[in-house]
mmCIF file of C-alpha atoms in Angstrom:
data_model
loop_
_atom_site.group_PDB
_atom_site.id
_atom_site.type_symbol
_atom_site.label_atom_id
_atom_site.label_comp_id
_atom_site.label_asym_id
_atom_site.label_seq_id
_atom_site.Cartn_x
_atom_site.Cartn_y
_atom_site.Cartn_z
ATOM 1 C CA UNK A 1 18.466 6.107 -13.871
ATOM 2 C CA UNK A 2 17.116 3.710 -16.568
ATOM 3 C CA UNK A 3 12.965 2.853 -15.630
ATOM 4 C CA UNK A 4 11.973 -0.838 -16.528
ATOM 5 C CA UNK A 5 8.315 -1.459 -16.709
ATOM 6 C CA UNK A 6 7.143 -5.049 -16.229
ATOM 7 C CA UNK A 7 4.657 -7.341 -18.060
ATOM 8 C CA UNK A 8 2.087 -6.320 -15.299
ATOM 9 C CA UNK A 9 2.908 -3.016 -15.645
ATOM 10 C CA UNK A 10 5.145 -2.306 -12.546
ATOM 11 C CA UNK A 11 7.747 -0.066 -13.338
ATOM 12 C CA UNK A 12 11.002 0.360 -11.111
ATOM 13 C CA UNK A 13 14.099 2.300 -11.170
ATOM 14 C CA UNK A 14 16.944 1.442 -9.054
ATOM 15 C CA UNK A 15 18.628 4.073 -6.846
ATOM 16 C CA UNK A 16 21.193 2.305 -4.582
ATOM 17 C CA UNK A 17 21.963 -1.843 -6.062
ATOM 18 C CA UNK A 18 22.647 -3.571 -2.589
ATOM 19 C CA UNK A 19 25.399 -6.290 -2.503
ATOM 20 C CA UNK A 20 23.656 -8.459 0.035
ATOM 21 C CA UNK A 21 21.263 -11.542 -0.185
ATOM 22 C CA UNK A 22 19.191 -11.547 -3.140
ATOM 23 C CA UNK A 23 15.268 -11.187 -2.657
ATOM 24 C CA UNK A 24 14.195 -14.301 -4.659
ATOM 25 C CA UNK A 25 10.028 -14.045 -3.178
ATOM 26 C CA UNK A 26 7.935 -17.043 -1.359
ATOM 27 C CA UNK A 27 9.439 -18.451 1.858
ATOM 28 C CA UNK A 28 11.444 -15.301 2.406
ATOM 29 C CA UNK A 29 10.401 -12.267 4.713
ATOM 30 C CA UNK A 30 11.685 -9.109 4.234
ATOM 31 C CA UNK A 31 12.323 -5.877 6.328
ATOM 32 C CA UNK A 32 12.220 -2.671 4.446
ATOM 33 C CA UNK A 33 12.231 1.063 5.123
ATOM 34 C CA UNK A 34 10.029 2.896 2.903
ATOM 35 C CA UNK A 35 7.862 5.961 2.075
ATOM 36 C CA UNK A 36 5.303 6.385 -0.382
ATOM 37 C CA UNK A 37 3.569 9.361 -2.464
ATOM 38 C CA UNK A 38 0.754 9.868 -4.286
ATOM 39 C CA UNK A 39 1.383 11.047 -8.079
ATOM 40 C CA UNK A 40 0.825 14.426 -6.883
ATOM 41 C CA UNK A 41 3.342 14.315 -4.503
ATOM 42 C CA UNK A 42 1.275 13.823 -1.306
ATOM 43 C CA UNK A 43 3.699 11.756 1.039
ATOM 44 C CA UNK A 44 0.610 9.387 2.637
ATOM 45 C CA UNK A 45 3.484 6.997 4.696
ATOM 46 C CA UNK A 46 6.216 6.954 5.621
ATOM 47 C CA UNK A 47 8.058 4.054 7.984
ATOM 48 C CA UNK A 48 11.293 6.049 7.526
ATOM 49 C CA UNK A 49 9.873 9.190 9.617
ATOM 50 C CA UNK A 50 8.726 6.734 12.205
ATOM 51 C CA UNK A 51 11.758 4.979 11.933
ATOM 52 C CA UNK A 52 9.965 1.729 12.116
ATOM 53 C CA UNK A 53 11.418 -0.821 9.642
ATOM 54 C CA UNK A 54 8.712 -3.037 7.848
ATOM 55 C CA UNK A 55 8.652 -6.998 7.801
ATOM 56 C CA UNK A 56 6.346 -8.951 5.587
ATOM 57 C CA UNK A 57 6.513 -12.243 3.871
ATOM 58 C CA UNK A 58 6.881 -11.839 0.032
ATOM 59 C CA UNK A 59 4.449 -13.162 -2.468
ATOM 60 C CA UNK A 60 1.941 -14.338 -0.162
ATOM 61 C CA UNK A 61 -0.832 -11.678 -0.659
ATOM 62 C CA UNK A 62 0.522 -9.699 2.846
ATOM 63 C CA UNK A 63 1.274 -6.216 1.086
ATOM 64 C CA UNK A 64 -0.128 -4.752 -2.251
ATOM 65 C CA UNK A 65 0.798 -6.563 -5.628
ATOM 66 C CA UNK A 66 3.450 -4.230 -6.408
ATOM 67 C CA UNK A 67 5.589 -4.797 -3.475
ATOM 68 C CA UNK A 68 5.431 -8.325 -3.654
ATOM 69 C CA UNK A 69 6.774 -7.730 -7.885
ATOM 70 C CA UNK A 70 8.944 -4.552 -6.777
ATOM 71 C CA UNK A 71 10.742 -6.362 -3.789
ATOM 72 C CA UNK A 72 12.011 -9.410 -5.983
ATOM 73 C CA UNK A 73 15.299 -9.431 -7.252
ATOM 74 C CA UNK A 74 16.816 -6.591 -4.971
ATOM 75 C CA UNK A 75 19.387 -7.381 -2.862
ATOM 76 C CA UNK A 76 20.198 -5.994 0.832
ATOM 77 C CA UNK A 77 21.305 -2.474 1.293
ATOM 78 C CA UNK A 78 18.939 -1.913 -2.315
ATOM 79 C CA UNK A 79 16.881 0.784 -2.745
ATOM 80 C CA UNK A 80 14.058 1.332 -5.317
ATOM 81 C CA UNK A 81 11.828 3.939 -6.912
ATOM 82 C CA UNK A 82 8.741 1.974 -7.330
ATOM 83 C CA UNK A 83 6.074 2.970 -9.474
ATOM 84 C CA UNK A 84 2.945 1.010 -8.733
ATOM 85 C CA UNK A 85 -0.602 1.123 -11.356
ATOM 86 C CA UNK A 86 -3.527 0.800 -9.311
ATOM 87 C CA UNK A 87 -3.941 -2.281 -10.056
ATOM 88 C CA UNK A 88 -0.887 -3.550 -8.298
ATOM 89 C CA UNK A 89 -2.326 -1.270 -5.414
ATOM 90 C CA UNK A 90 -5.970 -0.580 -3.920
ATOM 91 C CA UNK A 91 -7.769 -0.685 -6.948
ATOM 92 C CA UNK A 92 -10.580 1.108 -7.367
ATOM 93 C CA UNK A 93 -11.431 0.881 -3.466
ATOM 94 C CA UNK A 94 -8.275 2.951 -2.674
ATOM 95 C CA UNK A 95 -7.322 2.675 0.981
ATOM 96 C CA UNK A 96 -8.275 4.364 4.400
ATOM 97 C CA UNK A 97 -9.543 7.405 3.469
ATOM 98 C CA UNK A 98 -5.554 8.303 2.301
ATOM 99 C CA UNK A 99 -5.448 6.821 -0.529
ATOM 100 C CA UNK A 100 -7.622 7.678 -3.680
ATOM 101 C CA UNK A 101 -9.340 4.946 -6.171
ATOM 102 C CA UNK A 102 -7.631 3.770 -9.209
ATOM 103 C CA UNK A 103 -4.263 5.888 -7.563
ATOM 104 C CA UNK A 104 -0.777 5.207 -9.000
ATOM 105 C CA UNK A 105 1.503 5.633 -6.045
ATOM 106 C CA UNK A 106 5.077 6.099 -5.907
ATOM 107 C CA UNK A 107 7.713 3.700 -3.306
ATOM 108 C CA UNK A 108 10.762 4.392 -2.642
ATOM 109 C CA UNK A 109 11.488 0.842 -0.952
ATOM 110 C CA UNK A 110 14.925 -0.008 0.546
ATOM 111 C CA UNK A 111 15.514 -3.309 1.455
ATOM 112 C CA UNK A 112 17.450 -3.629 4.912
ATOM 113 C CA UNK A 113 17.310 -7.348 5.360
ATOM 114 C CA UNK A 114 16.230 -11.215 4.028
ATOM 115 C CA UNK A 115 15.728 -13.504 5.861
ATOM 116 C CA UNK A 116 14.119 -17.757 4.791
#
């Protein structure tokens, strides 16, 4: 797999390319499954184990910077190794106690639908 790193610093790999509608950002809402790591491994979510698919709107401040950049351009039945600085995540606060400050954290995101 071939890692692209963005101008913010985002860096993504893809895993599966879908062949569904294209993720394009604002006015869209998407529904994902996805789990997430901490660099050492440390799984801290996971809404694949719950089996609880995710909808949020993109790239209207709703989920961390690096989901709103990751999600763009994949297209339905997609799925993503995300790699996301902590500055596309929770910063230096970190978040609830599960996450660290300053953490990198590791997606994999699959996108499961798109809708306007």
């Amino acid at each position: 797999m071939t890692t692209i790193t963005t101008d913010s610093g985002l860096q993504y790999e893809e895993i599966t390319i879908g062949e569904g509608t294209e993720a394009t950002g604002r006015g869209q809402t998407a529904v994902v499954h996805y789990t997430g790591w901490l660099e050492d491994g440390t799984k801290f979510d996971s809404s694949v184990d719950r089996n609880d698919p995710f909808s949020f709107p993109m790239a209207c401040g709703y989920v961390i910077k690096g989901w709103d950049e990751g999600v763009v351009g994949m297209k339905v039945g997609g799925k993503r190794k995300l790699t996301v600085p902590s500055n596309l995540g929770y910063g230096e606060n970190g978040a609830g106690g599960v996450i660290p400050p300053n953490a990198t954290l590791i997606f994999e995101v699959e996108l499961l639908e798109v809708s306007e």
